[in-house]
Amino acid sequence: MPNFCAAPNCTRKSTQSDLAFFRFPRDPERCRIWVENCRRADLEAKTSDQLNKHYRLCAKHFDPAMVCKTSPYRTVLKDTAIPTIFDLTSHLRNPHTRHRKRIKELTEEDIRKIKERRLASSIEQLVSKKDAAAEDGTSTNEDEPQLSTEEKEFREYLRSLFEVVVLLGKQSIPLIAEKANEAEHKSNNFQAFLDYRMNAGDEALKKRFESTAVNTEYLSATQQSQLLDICENTVREEMLMEVRESRFFSLVTGDLVEFSGEKHLPLFLRFVNQQNVLREEFLDFVVFDGDESALVERLEAQLTDRWGLSMEDCRGQAHKATGTSTTKMKAVAVLLMEKYPLALHMPCSHMALNIHLANSLPFPNVQVVMETLRRIGAFFRTPLSQDELEKAISSHYQKNEEKGTALKQVCGSGWTEQHNVFDVLLDLLPPLLLCMESILDNDDGKFADAVTADAYSITETLAEFEIIVTIVILKNVLTFTRAFGRNLQGETLDVFFAANSLTAVLHSLNEVNDNIDVYHEFWYEEAVSVASVMQIPEKVPRLFLRKQRAADVGEIQAESYFKEYVTVPVIRGIMQEVEDMFSENNLKALKCLSLVPAVMGQMKFNTTEENYADVYRNDLPNPDTLPAELHCWRIKWKHRGKEVRLPTTIHETLQLPDVKFFPNVNSFLKVLSTLPVLKLEDNKSDTASERLRAYLASMPAKQWNKSLAMLNVNTHVKHDLDVMVDKYCRLYPEDDPEAEAAAEAAAEEAAEEAAEEDVAMK
């Protein structure tokens, strides 16, 4: 039930706003002063206990200095707080309406007593302030709300529940443990943890559940969901507070995750915090259904309406889409750029550029290759399958041991995510097929049926001539972007030079496109050679031949088919994606990395950042002074002492104590740092995307939970249990042990007021 304000002429209630409501104090003297200031004659006859239980005043009636907001969800009063702000006249404008909250008319004697009391109170407050200053300390319970015994017990009980929820999330423990036999009763991990805590002596839980029948659930699914939501929102709010303080951010999305048959998009934000450290945090899952426009609206609503951010402050976006979602996410990026031109669409630093470029191609044969790569990466994560692959490599390359040894070293963990993945895959194809065939034989029975089934599926895909041609074409085309992509994920100096080398990359790709006949001939011969080693016949895909026969069209030669349907689309698709990813504004932004002193030094301090700064002019505190400030910035580093080392990264530069004397440079670097194409500097721990991936890999898909995933990925974020308890009590007051009594009192008061108004109207 909502809380109603007891002040006269005040109609506020807790369901209409985020205002805090405060109980009348239990202390009789303070409670009498509150009632006196309210001028409610009907409250004078009630005891302080009754008033404390059933009546509240909203924060609007207190001096703001008396109200302490200790967290986003926790607001308390100082011990000496007295309500002093009241509307005692507005009812006079409508004299025919009678109010339940009657205002007491003060006599001269009442006024004299109030003045004396206020004078004494002022003197006491002045003395107490002096004593506090002399002791140089504050009261430990100054910000603590006055709670009844029942309320304290209820809050302790909630605190125990939240501790269990946080532990489940932190340790990747699902709420429900699936049994091997579906017919068996599913074990509730949450209930098991509550039992353990009660056995260990948790009095709050014992008191709550001691009379509960055996095998009865302590909490319903709805209550568990409420606890999870509170935990998730509290942790998220801690991070959002930092994002709001930093103002500028970039939007990063990950691979789709499916919960209960519905696809969701993981959402990350990248920003520079108040300590000038670049952070990338996981914030939520967004439902992926609907078309591109619907998804854009959903993203905007999430960021602005729910989280209080402004899309005008978004400075970059990156989408790690794979498979069929790639086309949709490209359209989403275009729509966002149309609305917010500074939300630059860039590759994500977590993904090699060549993999991003291949994923962006919407052709079925390319998507099959990329999906097979992901399956191969997952297949060889176990030592048993990895050992089998190494045996196959040794067998195939026994006449070239040097290459075999090099290939074993390269195809260790994570090779399917590297810049040279297609070069490695091409060298690995023959031994890869040998390995899969050996696993399929499974003579000694050491591989499970599921593993052999996966091996069969991968073998069937790799044995297609179309797939071999596609791998060869991807390998050769992406050779031209490999060094460029590696530099983009390198140090700041490497990224700067990569931005300046884009023209050469595009020139090379254009040269290939202009001479496509010559290049295709060489590449096709390479594909045929690899296929002959694997004993795979050269042929046009069966599906295409069947369509040709149905259309009564003459047969096409294999080489011509693969030129028209593989080589030409791939080269042109790669060229278009590179141009889209590195537009004029994107390049301007990356060329501004010359602000980093080490880049300046490499350029002999002959840099021209002001030529590109117009992109972010409105983000600077004093844009008119930028040219002069940049000149001073260059002079500072050009004439530094011999012992002074030039900072090599944005992070190092932002940590300099004197960067604050260059406000435009400082702001400029912070904005640049959020660009998703730049790697996370000084990142000693796993990234948020890696932690999310680890959570999803730690348990079956049926046991995934969005809220627990949020808690697991963000264990480094402060988990304030008191904030969670306060928010729960505010959102679900019906669970409060005293809520029923307060609700009855509020309802009775409202009913009386309504009845009196009806009488007055008659």
CSV table of C-alpha atoms in Angstrom, one decimal, residues 135-299:
chain,number,residue,atom,x,y,z
A,135,GLU,CA,35.1,16.3,19.5
A,136,ASP,CA,35.9,16.2,15.7
A,137,GLY,CA,33.5,13.3,15.2
A,138,THR,CA,29.9,12.6,14.4
A,139,SER,CA,27.4,10.4,15.9
A,140,THR,CA,27.5,6.9,14.5
A,141,ASN,CA,23.7,6.7,14.3
A,142,GLU,CA,23.1,10.2,12.8
A,143,ASP,CA,21.9,8.9,9.5
A,144,GLU,CA,20.1,5.9,10.8
A,145,PRO,CA,16.3,5.9,10.5
A,146,GLN,CA,14.3,5.0,13.6
A,147,LEU,CA,12.9,1.5,13.2
A,148,SER,CA,10.7,-0.7,15.3
A,149,THR,CA,11.9,-4.1,16.4
A,150,GLU,CA,9.7,-5.8,13.8
A,151,GLU,CA,11.2,-3.7,11.1
A,152,LYS,CA,14.7,-4.3,12.1
A,153,GLU,CA,14.1,-8.1,12.2
A,154,PHE,CA,12.4,-7.9,8.7
A,155,ARG,CA,15.4,-5.9,7.3
A,156,GLU,CA,17.9,-8.5,8.8
A,157,TYR,CA,15.8,-11.2,7.1
A,158,LEU,CA,16.0,-9.4,3.8
A,159,ARG,CA,19.7,-8.8,4.2
A,160,SER,CA,20.2,-12.6,4.6
A,161,LEU,CA,18.2,-13.3,1.4
A,162,PHE,CA,20.2,-10.8,-0.6
A,163,GLU,CA,23.5,-12.2,0.6
A,164,VAL,CA,22.4,-15.6,-0.7
A,165,VAL,CA,21.3,-14.1,-4.1
A,166,VAL,CA,24.7,-12.3,-4.5
A,167,LEU,CA,26.6,-15.5,-3.6
A,168,LEU,CA,24.6,-17.5,-6.2
A,169,GLY,CA,25.5,-14.9,-8.9
A,170,LYS,CA,29.1,-14.6,-7.9
A,171,GLN,CA,29.8,-18.3,-7.9
A,172,SER,CA,27.8,-19.1,-11.1
A,173,ILE,CA,25.3,-21.2,-9.2
A,174,PRO,CA,21.9,-21.6,-11.0
A,175,LEU,CA,18.7,-21.2,-9.0
A,176,ILE,CA,17.5,-24.7,-10.0
A,177,ALA,CA,19.9,-27.7,-10.3
A,178,GLU,CA,18.8,-30.0,-13.1
A,179,LYS,CA,18.8,-33.7,-12.1
A,180,ALA,CA,20.1,-36.4,-14.5
A,181,ASN,CA,16.7,-37.9,-14.5
A,182,GLU,CA,14.0,-35.5,-15.5
A,183,ALA,CA,11.4,-37.5,-13.5
A,184,GLU,CA,13.3,-36.7,-10.3
A,185,HIS,CA,12.5,-33.6,-8.2
A,186,LYS,CA,14.5,-30.6,-9.2
A,187,SER,CA,16.7,-29.3,-6.5
A,188,ASN,CA,16.3,-25.7,-5.5
A,189,ASN,CA,19.8,-24.3,-4.8
A,190,PHE,CA,18.3,-21.1,-3.3
A,191,GLN,CA,16.3,-23.1,-0.8
A,192,ALA,CA,19.4,-25.2,0.0
A,193,PHE,CA,21.5,-22.2,0.8
A,194,LEU,CA,18.8,-20.8,3.0
A,195,ASP,CA,18.7,-24.1,4.9
A,196,TYR,CA,22.5,-24.1,5.2
A,197,ARG,CA,22.4,-20.5,6.7
A,198,MET,CA,19.7,-21.5,9.2
A,199,ASN,CA,21.7,-24.5,10.3
A,200,ALA,CA,24.7,-22.3,10.6
A,201,GLY,CA,22.8,-20.0,13.0
A,202,ASP,CA,21.1,-17.3,11.0
A,203,GLU,CA,18.5,-16.1,13.5
A,204,ALA,CA,16.7,-13.8,11.1
A,205,LEU,CA,16.0,-16.7,8.7
A,206,LYS,CA,15.2,-19.1,11.5
A,207,LYS,CA,12.6,-16.8,13.0
A,208,ARG,CA,11.0,-16.4,9.6
A,209,PHE,CA,10.9,-20.0,8.5
A,210,GLU,CA,10.9,-22.0,11.7
A,211,SER,CA,7.2,-22.9,11.4
A,212,THR,CA,7.4,-23.6,7.7
A,213,ALA,CA,6.4,-27.2,6.8
A,214,VAL,CA,9.0,-29.6,5.5
A,215,ASN,CA,9.4,-29.6,1.7
A,216,THR,CA,7.6,-26.3,1.4
A,217,GLU,CA,9.2,-23.6,-0.6
A,218,TYR,CA,10.4,-20.7,1.5
A,219,LEU,CA,10.0,-18.2,-1.3
A,220,SER,CA,7.7,-18.2,-4.3
A,221,ALA,CA,9.1,-17.8,-7.8
A,222,THR,CA,7.7,-14.3,-7.8
A,223,GLN,CA,9.5,-13.3,-4.7
A,224,GLN,CA,12.8,-14.8,-6.0
A,225,SER,CA,12.3,-12.8,-9.2
A,226,GLN,CA,11.8,-9.6,-7.1
A,227,LEU,CA,15.0,-10.2,-5.2
A,228,LEU,CA,16.9,-10.9,-8.4
A,229,ASP,CA,15.6,-7.7,-10.0
A,230,ILE,CA,16.5,-5.6,-7.0
A,231,CYS,CA,20.1,-7.0,-7.0
A,232,GLU,CA,20.5,-6.5,-10.7
A,233,ASN,CA,19.1,-2.9,-10.7
A,234,THR,CA,21.2,-1.9,-7.7
A,235,VAL,CA,24.5,-3.2,-9.3
A,236,ARG,CA,23.5,-1.5,-12.6
A,237,GLU,CA,22.8,1.8,-10.9
A,238,GLU,CA,26.2,1.8,-9.3
A,239,MET,CA,27.8,1.6,-12.8
A,240,LEU,CA,25.3,4.1,-14.3
A,241,MET,CA,26.2,6.7,-11.7
A,242,GLU,CA,29.8,6.5,-13.0
A,243,VAL,CA,28.7,6.7,-16.6
A,244,ARG,CA,26.6,9.8,-15.9
A,245,GLU,CA,29.5,11.5,-14.1
A,246,SER,CA,31.8,10.8,-17.1
A,247,ARG,CA,29.1,12.0,-19.6
A,248,PHE,CA,30.6,10.5,-22.8
A,249,PHE,CA,30.3,6.8,-23.6
A,250,SER,CA,30.2,4.3,-26.4
A,251,LEU,CA,27.8,1.5,-27.1
A,252,VAL,CA,29.0,-2.1,-27.6
A,253,THR,CA,26.8,-5.1,-28.3
A,254,GLY,CA,27.8,-8.8,-28.2
A,255,ASP,CA,26.7,-12.1,-29.6
A,256,LEU,CA,23.1,-13.0,-29.2
A,257,VAL,CA,22.1,-15.0,-26.1
A,258,GLU,CA,18.9,-17.0,-25.9
A,259,PHE,CA,16.8,-17.1,-22.7
A,260,SER,CA,13.6,-19.2,-22.6
A,261,GLY,CA,13.5,-19.3,-26.4
A,262,GLU,CA,13.8,-15.5,-26.8
A,263,LYS,CA,17.0,-13.9,-28.3
A,264,HIS,CA,18.7,-11.1,-26.3
A,265,LEU,CA,21.4,-8.7,-27.2
A,266,PRO,CA,24.1,-8.2,-24.5
A,267,LEU,CA,24.7,-4.5,-24.0
A,268,PHE,CA,28.0,-3.0,-22.8
A,269,LEU,CA,29.0,0.7,-22.2
A,270,ARG,CA,32.5,2.0,-22.5
A,271,PHE,CA,33.5,5.2,-20.6
A,272,VAL,CA,36.3,7.0,-18.8
A,273,ASN,CA,35.6,7.2,-15.0
A,274,GLN,CA,36.5,10.0,-12.6
A,275,GLN,CA,39.9,8.4,-12.0
A,276,ASN,CA,40.5,8.8,-15.8
A,277,VAL,CA,40.5,5.0,-16.2
A,278,LEU,CA,38.8,3.5,-19.3
A,279,ARG,CA,36.1,1.0,-18.3
A,280,GLU,CA,33.8,-1.3,-20.3
A,281,GLU,CA,30.9,-2.7,-18.3
A,282,PHE,CA,28.1,-5.1,-19.0
A,283,LEU,CA,24.8,-3.4,-18.3
A,284,ASP,CA,21.9,-5.5,-19.5
A,285,PHE,CA,20.3,-7.8,-22.1
A,286,VAL,CA,18.0,-6.2,-24.7
A,287,VAL,CA,15.3,-8.2,-26.5
A,288,PHE,CA,16.3,-8.8,-30.1
A,289,ASP,CA,12.9,-9.3,-31.8
A,290,GLY,CA,11.3,-6.9,-34.2
A,291,ASP,CA,12.8,-5.1,-37.2
A,292,GLU,CA,15.7,-2.7,-37.1
A,293,SER,CA,13.6,0.4,-36.3
A,294,ALA,CA,12.0,-1.4,-33.3
A,295,LEU,CA,15.4,-2.4,-32.0
A,296,VAL,CA,16.7,1.1,-32.3
A,297,GLU,CA,13.7,2.5,-30.4
A,298,ARG,CA,14.2,-0.2,-27.7
A,299,LEU,CA,17.9,0.7,-27.3
